[in-house]
mmCIF file of C-alpha atoms in Angstrom:
data_model
loop_
_atom_site.group_PDB
_atom_site.id
_atom_site.type_symbol
_atom_site.label_atom_id
_atom_site.label_comp_id
_atom_site.label_asym_id
_atom_site.label_seq_id
_atom_site.Cartn_x
_atom_site.Cartn_y
_atom_site.Cartn_z
ATOM 1 C CA MET K 1 53.787 68.480 60.165
ATOM 2 C CA PRO K 2 55.657 71.767 60.537
ATOM 3 C CA ASP K 3 57.441 71.076 56.760
ATOM 4 C CA LEU K 4 54.081 70.768 55.097
ATOM 5 C CA SER K 5 52.822 74.083 53.793
ATOM 6 C CA GLN K 6 49.655 75.890 54.332
ATOM 7 C CA ASP K 7 48.401 74.916 50.870
ATOM 8 C CA VAL K 8 48.984 71.059 51.850
ATOM 9 C CA ILE K 9 47.464 70.494 54.932
ATOM 10 C CA ALA K 10 44.285 72.913 53.044
ATOM 11 C CA ASP K 11 44.715 70.398 50.009
ATOM 12 C CA ILE K 12 45.110 67.347 53.037
ATOM 13 C CA LEU K 13 42.401 68.343 55.161
ATOM 14 C CA SER K 14 40.003 68.930 51.929
ATOM 15 C CA ARG K 15 39.275 65.335 51.176
ATOM 16 C CA LEU K 16 38.287 64.273 55.207
ATOM 17 C CA PRO K 17 35.006 63.495 55.677
ATOM 18 C CA LEU K 18 33.033 67.215 57.591
ATOM 19 C CA LYS K 19 32.919 65.257 61.117
ATOM 20 C CA SER K 20 37.432 64.479 61.028
ATOM 21 C CA VAL K 21 37.222 68.549 59.543
ATOM 22 C CA CYS K 22 34.848 69.029 62.315
ATOM 23 C CA ARG K 23 36.494 67.816 65.124
ATOM 24 C CA LEU K 24 40.276 69.452 63.396
ATOM 25 C CA ARG K 25 39.651 73.036 63.785
ATOM 26 C CA CYS K 26 40.263 71.879 67.640
ATOM 27 C CA VAL K 27 43.693 71.478 67.434
ATOM 28 C CA SER K 28 45.047 74.934 67.204
ATOM 29 C CA LYS K 29 44.216 78.121 66.304
ATOM 30 C CA SER K 30 45.627 78.391 62.352
ATOM 31 C CA TRP K 31 43.917 75.180 61.080
ATOM 32 C CA PHE K 32 40.362 76.440 62.583
ATOM 33 C CA ASN K 33 41.522 79.874 60.784
ATOM 34 C CA LEU K 34 42.102 78.027 57.340
ATOM 35 C CA THR K 35 39.369 75.787 57.528
ATOM 36 C CA THR K 36 36.668 78.531 58.108
ATOM 37 C CA GLU K 37 38.286 80.389 54.874
ATOM 38 C CA PRO K 38 35.599 80.602 51.784
ATOM 39 C CA HIS K 39 39.018 79.427 50.027
ATOM 40 C CA PHE K 40 38.810 76.231 51.591
ATOM 41 C CA ILE K 41 34.431 75.798 52.453
ATOM 42 C CA ASN K 42 33.978 76.346 48.412
ATOM 43 C CA THR K 43 37.053 72.904 48.306
ATOM 44 C CA HIS K 44 35.782 70.630 50.812
ATOM 45 C CA LEU K 45 32.131 71.276 49.125
ATOM 46 C CA ASN K 46 32.924 70.608 45.835
ATOM 47 C CA ARG K 47 34.426 67.848 46.926
ATOM 48 C CA HIS K 48 32.248 66.438 48.446
ATOM 49 C CA ARG K 49 28.939 67.160 45.903
ATOM 50 C CA LYS K 50 27.475 63.791 45.428
ATOM 51 C CA LYS K 51 27.823 62.871 48.745
ATOM 52 C CA GLN K 52 24.050 63.376 49.546
ATOM 53 C CA LYS K 53 22.056 63.425 51.761
ATOM 54 C CA ILE K 54 17.842 62.964 52.623
ATOM 55 C CA ILE K 55 16.342 65.689 54.473
ATOM 56 C CA LEU K 56 12.565 64.223 56.011
ATOM 57 C CA SER K 57 10.540 66.841 57.234
ATOM 58 C CA SER K 58 7.624 65.702 59.372
ATOM 59 C CA ASN K 59 5.946 67.207 62.933
ATOM 60 C CA ASN K 60 7.521 69.430 64.542
ATOM 61 C CA SER K 61 10.812 66.914 63.538
ATOM 62 C CA LEU K 62 13.899 67.124 60.807
ATOM 63 C CA PHE K 63 15.737 64.275 60.168
ATOM 64 C CA SER K 64 18.194 63.185 58.136
ATOM 65 C CA LEU K 65 18.375 60.295 56.048
ATOM 66 C CA ASP K 66 21.718 59.244 54.039
ATOM 67 C CA PRO K 67 20.788 56.539 51.322
ATOM 68 C CA GLU K 68 24.497 55.394 51.450
ATOM 69 C CA ALA K 69 24.533 53.374 54.666
ATOM 70 C CA PRO K 70 25.398 50.530 55.268
ATOM 71 C CA ILE K 71 22.552 47.658 55.318
ATOM 72 C CA ASP K 72 23.268 47.827 58.879
ATOM 73 C CA ASP K 73 22.985 51.255 60.461
ATOM 74 C CA ASP K 74 19.305 50.315 58.656
ATOM 75 C CA MET K 75 18.930 53.893 57.455
ATOM 76 C CA LEU K 76 17.758 55.146 60.351
ATOM 77 C CA PRO K 77 16.855 58.645 60.161
ATOM 78 C CA LEU K 78 18.188 60.628 62.968
ATOM 79 C CA GLU K 79 16.801 63.910 64.276
ATOM 80 C CA ILE K 80 18.347 67.083 63.702
ATOM 81 C CA ASP K 81 17.679 70.355 66.213
ATOM 82 C CA PHE K 82 16.796 73.207 64.042
ATOM 83 C CA PRO K 83 15.537 76.840 64.820
ATOM 84 C CA LEU K 84 11.989 77.465 67.390
ATOM 85 C CA LYS K 85 12.026 73.718 67.409
ATOM 86 C CA ASN K 86 10.416 73.461 71.314
ATOM 87 C CA HIS K 87 9.118 76.322 70.905
ATOM 88 C CA PRO K 88 4.958 75.359 71.439
ATOM 89 C CA ASN K 89 3.308 77.285 68.021
ATOM 90 C CA THR K 90 5.718 75.006 65.689
ATOM 91 C CA GLU K 91 3.381 72.372 64.589
ATOM 92 C CA TRP K 92 5.317 71.447 60.396
ATOM 93 C CA VAL K 93 8.325 72.035 59.033
ATOM 94 C CA HIS K 94 8.066 72.883 55.807
ATOM 95 C CA MET K 95 10.646 73.123 52.722
ATOM 96 C CA PHE K 96 12.077 75.207 50.249
ATOM 97 C CA GLY K 97 14.733 74.527 48.316
ATOM 98 C CA SER K 98 18.005 73.421 49.490
ATOM 99 C CA CYS K 99 21.609 74.781 47.729
ATOM 100 C CA ASN K 100 24.777 73.798 48.604
ATOM 101 C CA GLY K 101 24.388 72.100 51.622
ATOM 102 C CA LEU K 102 21.841 75.715 52.939
ATOM 103 C CA VAL K 103 17.667 74.525 53.494
ATOM 104 C CA CYS K 104 15.048 77.708 53.808
ATOM 105 C CA ILE K 105 12.525 75.719 56.748
ATOM 106 C CA MET K 106 9.605 77.588 58.181
ATOM 107 C CA PRO K 107 9.288 76.243 61.402
ATOM 108 C CA GLN K 108 6.271 78.988 62.525
ATOM 109 C CA PRO K 109 3.998 80.792 59.882
ATOM 110 C CA GLU K 110 5.963 83.033 58.136
ATOM 111 C CA ALA K 111 9.106 82.189 59.949
ATOM 112 C CA PHE K 112 12.282 81.517 57.606
ATOM 113 C CA PHE K 113 15.286 80.418 58.431
ATOM 114 C CA ILE K 114 18.030 80.340 56.394
ATOM 115 C CA PHE K 115 19.825 76.590 58.241
ATOM 116 C CA ASN K 116 22.373 74.516 57.775
ATOM 117 C CA PRO K 117 21.588 71.011 59.006
ATOM 118 C CA THR K 118 25.262 69.345 59.555
ATOM 119 C CA THR K 119 26.156 72.686 62.103
ATOM 120 C CA ARG K 120 22.778 73.575 63.304
ATOM 121 C CA GLU K 121 23.384 77.602 61.944
ATOM 122 C CA SER K 122 20.969 79.458 60.700
ATOM 123 C CA LEU K 123 19.592 83.454 60.009
ATOM 124 C CA ARG K 124 15.962 84.227 59.625
ATOM 125 C CA VAL K 125 14.679 86.399 57.136
ATOM 126 C CA PRO K 126 14.029 89.453 58.474
ATOM 127 C CA ASP K 127 10.025 90.234 57.468
ATOM 128 C CA CYS K 128 9.079 91.465 54.135
ATOM 129 C CA PRO K 129 8.617 95.704 54.503
ATOM 130 C CA MET K 130 6.539 95.770 50.813
ATOM 131 C CA SER K 131 2.911 94.733 50.929
ATOM 132 C CA SER K 132 1.619 91.779 49.237
ATOM 133 C CA HIS K 133 -2.253 92.940 49.994
ATOM 134 C CA ILE K 134 -2.016 95.356 46.816
ATOM 135 C CA CYS K 135 -1.957 91.907 44.620
ATOM 136 C CA PRO K 136 -4.770 89.413 45.133
ATOM 137 C CA PRO K 137 -6.069 86.745 43.699
ATOM 138 C CA GLU K 138 -8.552 86.349 41.002
ATOM 139 C CA PRO K 139 -11.382 84.150 42.559
ATOM 140 C CA GLN K 140 -11.024 81.369 41.001
ATOM 141 C CA GLU K 141 -7.648 81.029 41.964
ATOM 142 C CA ALA K 142 -8.071 82.133 46.382
ATOM 143 C CA MET K 143 -6.809 78.820 46.714
ATOM 144 C CA PHE K 144 -3.325 80.427 45.580
ATOM 145 C CA HIS K 145 -1.722 82.122 47.933
ATOM 146 C CA HIS K 146 2.386 82.761 48.193
ATOM 147 C CA ALA K 147 5.124 80.629 46.966
ATOM 148 C CA TYR K 148 8.081 80.641 48.027
ATOM 149 C CA SER K 149 12.237 79.318 46.893
ATOM 150 C CA PHE K 150 16.002 78.913 47.640
ATOM 151 C CA GLY K 151 18.508 79.399 45.406
ATOM 152 C CA TYR K 152 21.924 80.840 45.119
ATOM 153 C CA ALA K 153 23.510 82.701 41.710
ATOM 154 C CA PRO K 154 27.494 81.438 41.492
ATOM 155 C CA SER K 155 28.581 84.765 38.886
ATOM 156 C CA ILE K 156 27.209 86.866 41.992
ATOM 157 C CA ASP K 157 28.243 84.641 44.918
ATOM 158 C CA ASP K 158 24.998 85.639 46.418
ATOM 159 C CA TYR K 159 21.812 83.278 47.971
ATOM 160 C CA LYS K 160 18.433 84.950 46.861
ATOM 161 C CA PHE K 161 15.215 84.101 49.075
ATOM 162 C CA VAL K 162 12.415 84.335 46.171
ATOM 163 C CA LYS K 163 8.795 85.185 47.606
ATOM 164 C CA VAL K 164 5.610 84.835 45.322
ATOM 165 C CA ALA K 165 3.132 86.514 46.780
ATOM 166 C CA TYR K 166 -0.818 85.299 45.421
ATOM 167 C CA GLY K 167 0.809 84.249 41.426
ATOM 168 C CA CYS K 168 1.752 87.666 41.061
ATOM 169 C CA MET K 169 4.502 89.882 42.789
ATOM 170 C CA VAL K 170 7.901 89.020 43.100
ATOM 171 C CA LEU K 171 9.674 89.716 45.876
ATOM 172 C CA ILE K 172 13.866 89.432 46.527
ATOM 173 C CA PHE K 173 16.215 89.381 49.416
ATOM 174 C CA SER K 174 19.519 89.025 49.007
ATOM 175 C CA LEU K 175 21.299 87.326 52.074
ATOM 176 C CA LYS K 176 24.900 89.577 50.547
ATOM 177 C CA SER K 177 23.083 92.583 50.845
ATOM 178 C CA SER K 178 21.360 91.772 53.422
ATOM 179 C CA SER K 179 18.011 93.846 52.623
ATOM 180 C CA TRP K 180 14.690 92.935 50.254
ATOM 181 C CA LYS K 181 13.625 94.079 46.962
ATOM 182 C CA ARG K 182 10.678 93.656 44.575
ATOM 183 C CA VAL K 183 11.396 92.906 40.721
ATOM 184 C CA GLN K 184 9.209 92.166 37.342
ATOM 185 C CA ASP K 185 5.586 91.465 38.497
ATOM 186 C CA PHE K 186 5.049 86.825 38.231
ATOM 187 C CA PRO K 187 4.542 87.168 34.368
ATOM 188 C CA TYR K 188 2.454 83.590 34.495
ATOM 189 C CA LYS K 189 -0.975 82.225 34.963
ATOM 190 C CA HIS K 190 -0.739 81.168 39.367
ATOM 191 C CA HIS K 191 1.354 78.587 39.364
ATOM 192 C CA LEU K 192 0.604 74.847 41.309
ATOM 193 C CA GLU K 193 3.638 74.880 44.076
ATOM 194 C CA LYS K 194 5.038 76.296 46.569
ATOM 195 C CA SER K 195 8.229 75.904 45.426
ATOM 196 C CA GLY K 196 10.587 76.167 42.948
ATOM 197 C CA THR K 197 12.625 74.278 41.774
ATOM 198 C CA THR K 198 16.490 75.492 41.768
ATOM 199 C CA LEU K 199 19.421 75.141 38.991
ATOM 200 C CA ASN K 200 22.286 76.577 37.441
ATOM 201 C CA GLY K 201 21.162 80.460 39.586
ATOM 202 C CA ALA K 202 17.772 80.341 38.214
ATOM 203 C CA VAL K 203 14.556 78.869 39.912
ATOM 204 C CA HIS K 204 12.542 77.172 38.283
ATOM 205 C CA TRP K 205 8.687 76.473 37.907
ATOM 206 C CA LEU K 206 6.573 74.654 35.369
ATOM 207 C CA CYS K 207 3.329 77.395 34.418
ATOM 208 C CA ARG K 208 1.145 78.442 31.171
ATOM 209 C CA ARG K 209 1.259 82.175 29.702
ATOM 210 C CA LEU K 210 -0.912 84.281 30.800
ATOM 211 C CA GLU K 211 -2.425 85.102 27.442
ATOM 212 C CA VAL K 212 -6.249 82.829 26.806
ATOM 213 C CA GLY K 213 -4.918 79.416 25.562
ATOM 214 C CA GLY K 214 -1.317 79.719 26.272
ATOM 215 C CA THR K 215 1.192 76.890 26.152
ATOM 216 C CA CYS K 216 2.811 75.958 28.465
ATOM 217 C CA VAL K 217 6.453 77.070 29.515
ATOM 218 C CA ILE K 218 9.147 76.132 32.436
ATOM 219 C CA ALA K 219 9.754 79.414 33.438
ATOM 220 C CA ALA K 220 13.309 80.354 34.728
ATOM 221 C CA PHE K 221 13.986 82.928 36.988
ATOM 222 C CA ASP K 222 17.678 83.590 37.130
ATOM 223 C CA LEU K 223 18.211 85.200 40.129
ATOM 224 C CA ALA K 224 21.602 86.556 39.842
ATOM 225 C CA GLN K 225 19.954 89.374 36.436
ATOM 226 C CA GLU K 226 16.457 89.090 38.109
ATOM 227 C CA LYS K 227 14.742 88.436 35.393
ATOM 228 C CA PHE K 228 12.293 85.889 33.643
ATOM 229 C CA SER K 229 12.690 83.241 30.958
ATOM 230 C CA ASP K 230 11.055 80.733 28.981
ATOM 231 C CA LEU K 231 12.447 76.532 28.701
ATOM 232 C CA PRO K 232 10.852 74.447 26.269
ATOM 233 C CA LEU K 233 9.191 71.738 27.262
ATOM 234 C CA PRO K 234 9.035 67.898 25.650
ATOM 235 C CA GLU K 235 5.742 67.927 23.150
ATOM 236 C CA SER K 236 3.493 65.523 25.514
ATOM 237 C CA VAL K 237 3.397 67.596 28.127
ATOM 238 C CA THR K 238 0.711 70.486 27.920
ATOM 239 C CA ASP K 239 -0.633 70.682 31.090
ATOM 240 C CA TYR K 240 1.004 72.473 33.252
ATOM 241 C CA LYS K 241 -0.965 70.976 36.719
ATOM 242 C CA ARG K 242 0.038 67.288 38.026
ATOM 243 C CA PHE K 243 3.844 67.558 37.875
ATOM 244 C CA THR K 244 6.618 67.842 39.820
ATOM 245 C CA THR K 245 10.035 69.438 38.934
ATOM 246 C CA GLY K 246 13.643 68.031 40.537
ATOM 247 C CA VAL K 247 16.699 68.047 40.091
ATOM 248 C CA LEU K 248 19.133 64.412 39.071
ATOM 249 C CA ARG K 249 22.748 64.761 38.602
ATOM 250 C CA GLY K 250 22.888 68.991 37.561
ATOM 251 C CA CYS K 251 19.839 68.054 34.704
ATOM 252 C CA LEU K 252 16.678 69.437 35.244
ATOM 253 C CA CYS K 253 13.678 67.180 34.974
ATOM 254 C CA LEU K 254 9.699 66.880 35.221
ATOM 255 C CA LEU K 255 7.332 64.254 36.696
ATOM 256 C CA HIS K 256 4.144 64.334 35.125
ATOM 257 C CA GLN K 257 0.901 62.347 35.706
ATOM 258 C CA HIS K 258 -1.578 61.179 33.864
ATOM 259 C CA ASP K 259 -3.772 58.589 34.067
ATOM 260 C CA ARG K 260 -2.524 56.382 36.873
ATOM 261 C CA ARG K 261 0.305 56.825 35.430
ATOM 262 C CA HIS K 262 3.996 58.661 35.248
ATOM 263 C CA SER K 263 6.657 60.053 32.510
ATOM 264 C CA PHE K 264 9.666 61.073 33.606
ATOM 265 C CA TRP K 265 11.893 63.399 31.923
ATOM 266 C CA ILE K 266 15.422 64.511 32.065
ATOM 267 C CA MET K 267 16.430 68.230 30.129
ATOM 268 C CA ASN K 268 19.981 65.996 29.458
ATOM 269 C CA LYS K 269 21.558 69.340 28.292
ATOM 270 C CA TYR K 270 20.298 72.885 29.588
ATOM 271 C CA GLY K 271 18.272 74.910 27.612
ATOM 272 C CA VAL K 272 17.812 72.661 24.952
ATOM 273 C CA LYS K 273 14.671 70.990 23.624
ATOM 274 C CA GLU K 274 15.426 68.017 22.156
ATOM 275 C CA SER K 275 17.500 66.730 24.370
ATOM 276 C CA TRP K 276 14.530 66.571 27.104
ATOM 277 C CA THR K 277 14.770 62.121 27.461
ATOM 278 C CA MET K 278 11.754 60.160 28.435
ATOM 279 C CA ILE K 279 11.712 57.751 30.959
ATOM 280 C CA MET K 280 7.825 55.184 31.610
ATOM 281 C CA ILE K 281 7.175 54.461 35.323
ATOM 282 C CA THR K 282 5.485 51.411 34.993
ATOM 283 C CA ASP K 283 3.853 50.623 38.338
ATOM 284 C CA SER K 284 0.281 52.378 38.962
ATOM 285 C CA TYR K 285 0.552 55.109 41.463
ATOM 286 C CA SER K 286 -3.066 57.276 41.727
ATOM 287 C CA SER K 287 -0.716 59.626 44.226
ATOM 288 C CA ILE K 288 -0.503 62.876 42.229
ATOM 289 C CA SER K 289 3.159 64.052 43.657
ATOM 290 C CA LEU K 290 5.944 61.623 42.688
ATOM 291 C CA LYS K 291 9.051 63.730 43.676
ATOM 292 C CA PRO K 292 12.616 62.416 42.432
ATOM 293 C CA LEU K 293 15.139 63.353 45.122
ATOM 294 C CA CYS K 294 18.592 61.691 43.584
ATOM 295 C CA TYR K 295 20.963 58.069 42.305
ATOM 296 C CA TRP K 296 20.810 55.611 44.811
ATOM 297 C CA LYS K 297 24.183 54.076 44.533
ATOM 298 C CA ASP K 298 24.424 55.680 40.839
ATOM 299 C CA THR K 299 22.322 52.970 39.395
ATOM 300 C CA LYS K 300 18.627 54.113 40.922
ATOM 301 C CA ILE K 301 16.453 56.899 41.137
ATOM 302 C CA LEU K 302 15.270 57.993 44.599
ATOM 303 C CA LEU K 303 11.649 59.229 44.136
ATOM 304 C CA ALA K 304 9.059 61.061 47.099
ATOM 305 C CA ARG K 305 5.856 59.515 46.792
ATOM 306 C CA SER K 306 2.821 61.480 48.442
ATOM 307 C CA TRP K 307 4.312 61.690 51.870
ATOM 308 C CA LYS K 308 5.264 58.398 53.091
ATOM 309 C CA GLN K 309 6.705 56.923 51.179
ATOM 310 C CA LEU K 310 9.668 56.619 49.580
ATOM 311 C CA LEU K 311 10.331 55.067 45.672
ATOM 312 C CA LEU K 312 13.148 53.172 44.231
ATOM 313 C CA CYS K 313 13.004 53.297 40.506
ATOM 314 C CA ASN K 314 14.842 51.287 38.012
ATOM 315 C CA PRO K 315 15.212 53.023 34.836
ATOM 316 C CA ASN K 316 15.881 50.836 32.374
ATOM 317 C CA ASP K 317 12.219 49.488 32.845
ATOM 318 C CA GLY K 318 10.333 51.921 34.922
ATOM 319 C CA THR K 319 9.913 49.350 37.712
ATOM 320 C CA CYS K 320 9.413 51.205 40.931
ATOM 321 C CA LYS K 321 9.845 49.061 44.967
ATOM 322 C CA ASN K 322 10.169 50.828 48.752
ATOM 323 C CA PHE K 323 13.464 51.859 50.044
ATOM 324 C CA LEU K 324 13.405 50.291 53.061
ATOM 325 C CA GLY K 325 14.050 52.957 55.563
ATOM 326 C CA ASN K 326 13.414 52.069 59.412
ATOM 327 C CA GLY K 327 11.660 55.208 61.786
ATOM 328 C CA LEU K 328 10.442 56.926 59.243
ATOM 329 C CA PRO K 329 7.647 59.425 60.055
ATOM 330 C CA ASP K 330 4.230 58.887 60.017
ATOM 331 C CA LYS K 331 4.006 61.555 56.912
ATOM 332 C CA PHE K 332 6.544 63.807 55.729
ATOM 333 C CA CYS K 333 8.363 66.148 52.954
ATOM 334 C CA ALA K 334 11.470 65.122 51.704
ATOM 335 C CA ASP K 335 14.164 67.031 49.780
ATOM 336 C CA VAL K 336 18.169 66.983 49.794
ATOM 337 C CA TYR K 337 21.341 68.572 50.861
ATOM 338 C CA GLU K 338 25.007 67.896 51.204
ATOM 339 C CA GLU K 339 27.212 68.147 54.484
ATOM 340 C CA CYS K 340 28.819 71.382 53.675
ATOM 341 C CA LEU K 341 30.934 74.043 56.292
ATOM 342 C CA ILE K 342 28.814 76.832 54.890
ATOM 343 C CA SER K 343 27.575 79.454 56.798
ATOM 344 C CA PRO K 344 24.631 81.414 56.071
ATOM 345 C CA ASN K 345 25.437 84.144 59.101
ATOM 346 C CA LEU K 346 29.088 84.616 57.465
ATOM 347 C CA TRP K 347 27.945 87.417 54.342
ATOM 348 C CA PHE K 348 26.204 88.798 58.099
ATOM 349 C CA ARG K 349 29.396 89.077 59.435
ATOM 350 C CA ARG K 350 31.122 90.846 56.645
ATOM 351 C CA ASN K 351 28.405 92.987 56.536
ATOM 352 C CA SER K 352 29.126 94.021 59.443
ATOM 353 C CA ARG K 353 32.794 94.266 58.881
ATOM 354 C CA LEU K 354 31.618 96.461 56.643
ATOM 355 C CA ARG K 355 28.630 98.264 58.595
ATOM 356 C CA LEU K 356 31.285 98.539 61.570
ATOM 357 C CA ALA K 357 34.576 99.621 59.419
ATOM 358 C CA PRO K 358 33.997 103.914 58.760
ATOM 359 C CA ILE K 359 33.324 104.159 62.789
ATOM 360 C CA THR K 360 36.443 102.306 63.414
ATOM 361 C CA VAL K 361 38.503 105.022 61.329
ATOM 362 C CA LEU K 362 36.647 107.579 62.786
ATOM 363 C CA TYR K 363 37.284 106.474 66.271
ATOM 364 C CA THR K 364 41.560 105.955 65.591
ATOM 365 C CA PHE K 365 41.610 108.858 63.887
ATOM 366 C CA LEU K 366 39.683 110.722 66.822
ATOM 367 C CA LEU K 367 42.151 108.451 69.230
ATOM 368 C CA LEU K 368 45.216 109.687 67.695
ATOM 369 C CA VAL K 369 43.541 112.987 67.863
ATOM 370 C CA HIS K 370 43.160 112.966 71.377
ATOM 371 C CA MET K 371 47.077 111.315 72.586
ATOM 372 C CA ASN K 372 48.962 114.527 70.906
ATOM 373 C CA TYR K 373 46.140 116.959 72.570
ATOM 374 C CA LEU K 374 47.823 114.992 75.598
ATOM 375 C CA LEU K 375 51.263 114.613 74.397
ATOM 376 C CA LEU K 376 50.988 118.750 73.910
ATOM 377 C CA VAL K 377 49.514 119.529 76.870
ATOM 378 C CA THR K 378 52.292 117.282 78.748
ATOM 379 C CA GLU K 379 54.983 119.529 77.586
ATOM 380 C CA LEU K 380 53.837 122.368 77.277
ATOM 381 C CA SER K 381 53.526 122.428 81.270
ATOM 382 C CA LYS K 382 56.790 120.681 81.243
ATOM 383 C CA PHE K 383 57.863 123.383 79.951
ATOM 384 C CA LEU K 384 55.925 126.452 81.697
ATOM 385 C CA THR K 385 57.445 124.059 84.568
ATOM 386 C CA LYS K 386 60.781 124.475 83.803
ATOM 387 C CA LYS K 387 60.536 127.969 82.917
ATOM 388 C CA SER K 388 59.067 128.947 86.636
ATOM 389 C CA ASN K 389 61.673 127.206 88.372
#
C-alpha cells in the first residue's frame, strides 16, 4: 500500500460498494479526506449510477427496497430513519423528486428536507420569505394548490428546490447560494402533478397552454437558466389529464390512461418528437396512476400503481404481473434513488467557509498588529530599564 499513489487508491476505492467505502473511512485520516472530496464522491456516483433502489413513503415511515436483491433475501423493505420521524405531527412522508441520490421529502406540512437515504444526512429548506398569496387560484382550479419539485443543474453544479404557488408564481431555492428568488410566472394552465420529473437539468410537467384551446405540451423548466421551454408530445396525446411522467435509462417517458388502457411513451432522443416510441399495456387497470420507476434486471419495467402495488411490465408484449415483495406497506408512494456519498450540507459548509474567510483575515491582521504592539512595548521597556541603570 505505501507504494500506491493517492490516485490509484482513489480509483480502487471508488469501485467498491458504498457501505465498504464508509467502513474504510475509518482506516486513516488520509482515506477519510480522500473519500470525502467532491471529485471522489462524483466518481463513485457515476460508477454505480445503474444500481438504483426504490424508496417507499408511507404513514410516518420511509422504506428502501432493492429490486435486484437475491430471492433468498425476499426483497424485504428496510425502514429508514428520516428527519422528524418521531415527531407527533408527522403523519405521511411526501416525496417531491430524487436526483443523484438526494431525495426531497416533506414529513410535515411545509417542512421540506433535502435528504440522503443512504447516509441519513439532511438539510432543511428554509421557509420562503416571499408571500405566495398574491397569486390566488381561479375558482375552477381551487383544488390545485402548490406544486413542488427538486433537481440538479450540472452546468452550474447546483441543486434547486422549485415551488409553483397556485400554478402561477415560481419560486426557487438554491443550495449553492442558500437563498430564495422569484423567477418568471408559470406560463401554462394549472398542472395536475404535485411533483415534476427531473432530467437533463430541467423539471418537466405535462401542461396545456394558457390560451383558449391551447395545445398540450411538456413544460421544461431549465434549472440553470431558470426559464421555461416546450418539448413536443406524441401526436395522439392531446389531453394533459390522466397522465404520469418519469425517467427510464435517461429517457423521458409518459404514461397516459384512456378507457382503462395505458399507453406508455418513451422519448428515446431528448427533445426530438419523432423519437417517441409507444408500448401499449395490454392489461386493463382502472387506476389513473401508473408511474414508471426503473428497469428490473434489464428486461422488464418496474411500475408503481395507485399507492398500493408494484408491477412488472414486459415491454415486448405490454403484459404486466405483480412484483413480489414481502412486507410492503398497505399504501405507499414510490420513487427511485441511487446510493451515494453526496452530502446535502456540502454547499452550506462551503458558504460558511466563504462567509468566515473575511472575518478570519481581519482577525489574523488584528492579531499580528497586537503582537507587534506587545513586541514594541517589550523592547521599549527593556531599553528604558537599561538606560535607567
